[in-house]
CSV table of C-alpha atoms in Angstrom, one decimal:
chain,number,residue,atom,x,y,z
A,1,MET,CA,49.2,-26.0,-19.5
A,2,CYS,CA,49.9,-29.0,-21.7
A,3,LEU,CA,47.5,-29.3,-24.6
A,4,ILE,CA,47.9,-32.3,-26.9
A,5,GLY,CA,45.9,-33.5,-30.0
A,6,TYR,CA,46.6,-36.9,-31.5
A,7,ASP,CA,46.4,-38.2,-35.1
A,8,SER,CA,42.9,-39.7,-35.1
A,9,GLY,CA,44.0,-42.2,-37.8
A,10,MET,CA,46.0,-44.0,-35.1
A,11,ASN,CA,43.3,-44.0,-32.5
A,12,ARG,CA,41.3,-47.2,-32.6
A,13,LEU,CA,39.3,-48.6,-29.7
A,14,GLU,CA,37.2,-51.8,-29.7
A,15,ILE,CA,33.9,-51.5,-27.7
A,16,ASP,CA,32.7,-54.4,-25.6
A,17,ILE,CA,29.7,-53.3,-23.5
A,18,SER,CA,29.6,-56.7,-21.9
A,19,LYS,CA,32.9,-56.1,-20.2
A,20,HIS,CA,32.7,-55.9,-16.4
A,21,PHE,CA,33.9,-52.9,-14.5
A,22,PRO,CA,34.0,-52.9,-10.7
A,23,ASN,CA,31.8,-50.6,-8.7
A,24,LEU,CA,33.8,-48.3,-6.5
A,25,PRO,CA,31.9,-47.3,-3.3
A,26,LYS,CA,34.6,-44.7,-2.5
A,27,ALA,CA,34.8,-43.4,-6.1
A,28,PRO,CA,36.3,-39.9,-6.2
A,29,ILE,CA,33.6,-38.7,-8.6
A,30,VAL,CA,32.3,-35.3,-7.6
A,31,GLU,CA,29.9,-34.9,-10.6
A,32,ALA,CA,28.6,-37.2,-13.3
A,33,VAL,CA,26.7,-35.7,-16.3
A,34,VAL,CA,24.8,-37.1,-19.2
A,35,HIS,CA,23.7,-34.6,-21.9
A,36,TRP,CA,21.2,-35.1,-24.7
A,37,GLN,CA,21.4,-32.2,-27.2
A,38,ALA,CA,18.3,-32.6,-29.4
A,39,PRO,CA,16.8,-29.8,-31.5
A,40,PRO,CA,13.0,-29.6,-30.7
A,41,THR,CA,10.3,-29.7,-33.4
A,42,LYS,CA,7.7,-28.4,-30.9
A,43,GLN,CA,8.2,-25.4,-28.7
A,44,PHE,CA,7.0,-25.0,-25.1
A,45,ASP,CA,6.5,-21.9,-23.1
A,46,ARG,CA,8.0,-21.0,-19.8
A,47,GLN,CA,5.0,-21.1,-17.5
A,48,SER,CA,3.5,-24.3,-18.9
A,49,LEU,CA,6.8,-26.1,-18.8
A,50,GLU,CA,7.6,-25.2,-15.2
A,51,SER,CA,4.1,-26.3,-14.2
A,52,GLU,CA,4.3,-29.5,-16.1
A,53,LEU,CA,7.7,-30.5,-14.7
A,54,ALA,CA,6.7,-29.6,-11.1
A,55,LYS,CA,3.7,-31.9,-11.5
A,56,GLU,CA,5.6,-34.7,-13.1
A,57,PHE,CA,8.7,-34.6,-10.8
A,58,GLU,CA,7.2,-33.9,-7.4
A,59,GLY,CA,10.4,-34.9,-5.6
A,60,TYR,CA,12.3,-32.0,-7.3
A,61,VAL,CA,12.4,-28.3,-6.7
A,62,THR,CA,11.9,-26.3,-9.9
A,63,GLN,CA,13.5,-23.0,-10.8
A,64,VAL,CA,13.3,-21.0,-14.0
A,65,GLN,CA,16.8,-20.9,-15.7
A,66,VAL,CA,17.7,-17.7,-17.4
A,67,ASN,CA,20.7,-16.2,-19.2
A,68,GLN,CA,21.4,-12.5,-18.8
A,69,GLU,CA,23.3,-10.6,-21.4
A,70,LEU,CA,24.8,-7.1,-20.9
A,71,GLY,CA,25.7,-4.9,-23.8
A,72,VAL,CA,27.1,-1.4,-24.1
A,73,SER,CA,26.7,0.9,-27.2
A,74,GLY,CA,28.0,4.3,-27.8
A,75,ASN,CA,27.1,7.4,-29.8
A,76,PRO,CA,28.1,11.1,-29.8
A,77,ARG,CA,25.7,11.8,-27.0
A,78,GLY,CA,27.1,9.2,-24.6
A,79,PHE,CA,26.8,5.4,-23.8
A,80,GLU,CA,23.8,3.2,-23.5
A,81,VAL,CA,23.7,0.0,-21.4
A,82,LYS,CA,21.3,-2.7,-22.4
A,83,GLN,CA,20.5,-5.8,-20.4
A,84,GLN,CA,18.6,-8.7,-21.9
A,85,THR,CA,17.2,-11.7,-20.1
A,86,ASN,CA,16.7,-14.9,-22.1
A,87,TRP,CA,14.7,-17.8,-20.8
A,88,GLU,CA,16.7,-21.0,-21.3
A,89,GLY,CA,14.6,-23.7,-19.5
A,90,VAL,CA,13.9,-25.0,-16.1
A,91,ARG,CA,16.4,-26.3,-13.4
A,92,LEU,CA,15.3,-29.1,-11.1
A,93,ASN,CA,17.1,-30.0,-7.9
A,94,SER,CA,16.5,-33.0,-5.8
A,95,PRO,CA,15.9,-32.3,-2.1
A,96,LYS,CA,19.0,-31.7,0.0
A,97,GLU,CA,17.9,-34.3,2.6
A,98,GLY,CA,17.7,-37.1,0.0
A,99,PRO,CA,20.2,-39.9,-0.3
A,100,ALA,CA,21.4,-38.7,-3.7
A,101,LYS,CA,21.9,-35.2,-5.1
A,102,PHE,CA,20.5,-34.9,-8.6
A,103,VAL,CA,20.3,-31.7,-10.8
A,104,CYS,CA,18.5,-31.5,-14.1
A,105,GLN,CA,18.7,-28.7,-16.6
A,106,PHE,CA,15.6,-29.1,-18.7
A,107,LEU,CA,16.5,-26.8,-21.6
A,108,LYS,CA,14.9,-25.7,-24.8
A,109,THR,CA,17.5,-27.6,-26.8
A,110,GLY,CA,17.8,-30.8,-24.7
A,111,VAL,CA,18.5,-32.2,-21.2
A,112,ALA,CA,21.6,-32.1,-19.1
A,113,PHE,CA,21.4,-34.3,-16.0
A,114,SER,CA,23.9,-34.5,-13.2
A,115,GLN,CA,24.6,-36.5,-10.0
A,116,LEU,CA,26.8,-34.9,-7.4
A,117,ALA,CA,28.8,-36.8,-4.8
A,118,PRO,CA,28.3,-39.4,-3.5
A,119,TYR,CA,28.1,-41.2,-6.8
A,120,GLN,CA,26.5,-44.6,-6.4
A,121,GLY,CA,26.8,-46.2,-9.8
A,122,TRP,CA,25.8,-46.0,-13.4
A,123,SER,CA,22.4,-47.9,-13.1
A,124,GLN,CA,20.9,-45.6,-10.5
A,125,PHE,CA,22.3,-42.5,-12.2
A,126,ILE,CA,21.2,-43.3,-15.8
A,127,GLU,CA,17.7,-44.5,-14.9
A,128,GLU,CA,17.0,-41.3,-13.0
A,129,ALA,CA,18.3,-39.3,-15.9
A,130,LYS,CA,16.2,-41.1,-18.5
A,131,GLN,CA,13.0,-40.0,-16.9
A,132,PHE,CA,13.8,-36.4,-17.9
A,133,TRP,CA,14.9,-37.4,-21.4
A,134,ARG,CA,11.6,-39.3,-21.9
A,135,LYS,CA,9.7,-36.2,-20.8
A,136,TYR,CA,11.7,-34.0,-23.2
A,137,GLU,CA,10.9,-36.4,-26.0
A,138,ALA,CA,7.2,-36.2,-25.2
A,139,LEU,CA,7.1,-32.4,-25.0
A,140,ALA,CA,9.7,-31.2,-27.6
A,141,GLU,CA,9.3,-34.2,-30.0
A,142,PRO,CA,12.9,-34.1,-31.3
A,143,THR,CA,13.7,-36.3,-34.3
A,144,THR,CA,17.4,-36.4,-33.9
A,145,VAL,CA,20.1,-36.1,-31.2
A,146,SER,CA,22.8,-33.8,-32.4
A,147,THR,CA,25.3,-34.7,-29.6
A,148,LEU,CA,25.1,-37.2,-26.8
A,149,SER,CA,27.8,-37.1,-24.1
A,150,VAL,CA,28.7,-38.3,-20.7
A,151,ARG,CA,31.1,-36.5,-18.4
A,152,TYR,CA,32.7,-37.6,-15.1
A,153,ILE,CA,34.7,-35.3,-12.9
A,154,SER,CA,36.8,-36.8,-10.1
A,155,GLN,CA,38.6,-35.0,-7.3
A,156,ILE,CA,41.4,-36.6,-5.3
A,157,PRO,CA,43.2,-34.9,-2.4
A,158,VAL,CA,47.0,-34.9,-2.8
A,159,ARG,CA,49.7,-33.5,-0.5
A,160,SER,CA,51.7,-32.0,-3.3
A,161,PHE,CA,52.3,-32.1,-7.0
A,162,THR,CA,54.8,-34.9,-6.5
A,163,ASP,CA,52.0,-37.2,-5.2
A,164,VAL,CA,50.2,-37.0,-8.5
A,165,GLY,CA,52.3,-39.7,-10.1
A,166,ASN,CA,51.0,-42.1,-7.5
A,167,CYS,CA,47.4,-41.6,-8.6
A,168,ILE,CA,47.5,-41.3,-12.4
A,169,GLU,CA,49.6,-42.2,-15.4
A,170,GLN,CA,51.5,-39.8,-17.7
A,171,VAL,CA,52.0,-36.8,-15.5
A,172,CYS,CA,53.0,-33.8,-17.6
A,173,SER,CA,56.5,-32.7,-16.6
A,174,PRO,CA,58.0,-30.7,-19.5
A,175,LEU,CA,60.9,-29.2,-17.5
A,176,ASP,CA,62.4,-32.2,-15.8
A,177,ALA,CA,65.5,-31.8,-17.8
A,178,LEU,CA,66.1,-28.4,-16.2
A,179,GLY,CA,65.6,-29.8,-12.7
A,180,LEU,CA,62.3,-27.7,-12.5
A,181,GLU,CA,59.2,-29.2,-11.0
A,182,ALA,CA,55.7,-27.8,-11.5
A,183,ASP,CA,53.7,-26.4,-8.6
A,184,HIS,CA,50.4,-26.8,-10.5
A,185,PHE,CA,49.5,-28.1,-13.9
A,186,PHE,CA,46.7,-28.4,-16.5
A,187,HIS,CA,47.0,-31.1,-19.0
A,188,GLN,CA,44.4,-31.8,-21.8
A,189,ASP,CA,44.2,-34.6,-24.3
A,190,SER,CA,41.7,-34.5,-27.2
A,191,ILE,CA,41.2,-37.8,-29.0
A,192,GLN,CA,39.1,-38.6,-32.0
A,193,LEU,CA,38.5,-42.3,-32.5
A,194,ALA,CA,39.2,-43.5,-36.0
A,195,ASN,CA,37.0,-46.6,-35.9
A,196,GLN,CA,34.1,-45.3,-33.8
A,197,PRO,CA,31.9,-42.1,-34.0
A,198,TYR,CA,33.2,-40.8,-30.6
A,199,LYS,CA,35.7,-38.4,-29.3
A,200,ILE,CA,37.3,-38.3,-25.9
A,201,ASN,CA,38.5,-35.3,-23.9
A,202,VAL,CA,40.6,-35.8,-20.8
A,203,ILE,CA,41.7,-33.1,-18.4
A,204,ARG,CA,44.1,-33.6,-15.6
A,205,ALA,CA,44.9,-30.7,-13.3
A,206,VAL,CA,46.2,-29.9,-9.8
A,207,GLN,CA,44.4,-27.1,-8.1
A,208,PRO,CA,44.9,-25.5,-4.6
A,209,ALA,CA,42.1,-26.4,-2.2
A,210,THR,CA,40.5,-24.1,0.4
A,211,ASP,CA,42.4,-25.8,3.3
A,212,LYS,CA,45.8,-25.1,1.7
A,213,SER,CA,46.0,-28.7,0.5
A,214,GLU,CA,45.8,-29.6,-3.2
A,215,ASN,CA,43.3,-31.5,-5.4
A,216,LEU,CA,44.0,-33.6,-8.4
A,217,ILE,CA,41.1,-33.1,-10.9
A,218,VAL,CA,40.5,-35.7,-13.5
A,219,ASP,CA,37.7,-34.7,-16.0
A,220,ILE,CA,36.6,-37.3,-18.6
A,221,LEU,CA,34.2,-36.3,-21.4
A,222,VAL,CA,33.1,-38.7,-24.1
A,223,SER,CA,30.8,-37.5,-26.9
A,224,THR,CA,29.3,-38.6,-30.1
A,225,THR,CA,30.6,-37.1,-33.3
A,226,SER,CA,27.7,-37.7,-35.7
A,227,VAL,CA,24.0,-36.9,-35.5
A,228,LEU,CA,21.8,-39.7,-34.2
A,229,GLU,CA,19.0,-39.9,-36.8
A,230,ASN,CA,17.2,-42.8,-35.1
A,231,LEU,CA,16.2,-42.1,-31.4
A,232,GLU,CA,15.8,-45.8,-30.8
A,233,VAL,CA,19.6,-46.2,-30.8
A,234,VAL,CA,20.2,-43.6,-28.1
A,235,ASP,CA,20.2,-46.1,-25.2
A,236,ASP,CA,22.7,-48.3,-27.0
A,237,LYS,CA,24.9,-45.3,-27.6
A,238,LEU,CA,24.8,-44.4,-23.9
A,239,GLU,CA,26.1,-47.9,-23.1
A,240,GLU,CA,29.0,-47.4,-25.5
A,241,LEU,CA,29.8,-44.0,-24.0
A,242,ARG,CA,29.8,-45.6,-20.5
A,243,PHE,CA,32.2,-48.3,-21.7
A,244,ILE,CA,34.6,-45.8,-23.2
A,245,LYS,CA,34.4,-43.6,-20.0
A,246,ASN,CA,35.2,-46.7,-17.9
A,247,GLU,CA,38.1,-47.8,-20.1
A,248,VAL,CA,39.6,-44.4,-19.8
A,249,PHE,CA,39.1,-44.1,-16.1
A,250,PHE,CA,40.5,-47.5,-15.1
A,251,THR,CA,43.4,-47.2,-17.5
A,252,LEU,CA,44.3,-43.7,-16.3
A,253,MET,CA,43.9,-44.3,-12.6
A,254,LYS,CA,46.5,-46.4,-10.8
A,255,GLU,CA,45.2,-49.1,-8.5
A,256,ALA,CA,41.7,-47.7,-8.6
A,257,GLU,CA,40.1,-50.9,-7.2
A,258,ILE,CA,42.4,-50.8,-4.2
A,259,LYS,CA,42.3,-47.1,-3.5
A,260,PHE,CA,38.5,-46.7,-4.0
A,261,GLY,CA,37.2,-49.9,-2.5
A,262,ALA,CA,36.0,-52.1,-5.4
A,263,SER,CA,32.9,-54.2,-4.6
A,264,ASP,CA,30.6,-56.5,-6.5
A,265,GLY,CA,28.6,-54.9,-9.2
A,266,ASN,CA,29.1,-53.3,-12.5
A,267,ASP,CA,29.5,-49.5,-13.0
């Protein structure tokens, strides 16, 4: 594993949300996520929330989301095992037969919305996600967003580790001087922007696939670093997060427009 942190004082990135990025019909994205973490000022209970969401989002299948904790305690007479189930929120899944696969985790502390492959572009993805954020605003009445983030995970089949350099820049090869070549790798960069309230986390890894081939994984996470005190700026911040994500993706990927079939449109 290669893990690198950079001096944030040197990391400056100018944001231009008007910049055009090509839409990639064959984008290797297997999951796109937007996450609003927003402390609620109004609580909602399990039954009423599930009923409300099922009514509001009829095209989705609802399922209560729980977290199970297992603990073991001991005393002179023996051991005691305790299991605790905590309700976290409601999970909503779009129908499998639909044209797009969406998953929403409507939590007690915010909303995490995902689109699984095939990813069809930012506009469709974010407009679908915002429906759930607006519902959370109405029910939980948050006054701040503690963290706002977007995450894009791409998966690209490769024949071997040596093919990785044809797909992305800066492959981690620490033992080249010894004539040793990695079979698999995990490389993480954590970058704090000096002139913007954002941080970037990029993971590049090669993993074995089920069919004995290998997959290159590129995981890009961009997050805010300060609390958003005014909810009216949330949409603007999302556009800036999208810009940073695209700048990273198209800089990191080699010949993305050729390999993934660029078309008219803006992602």
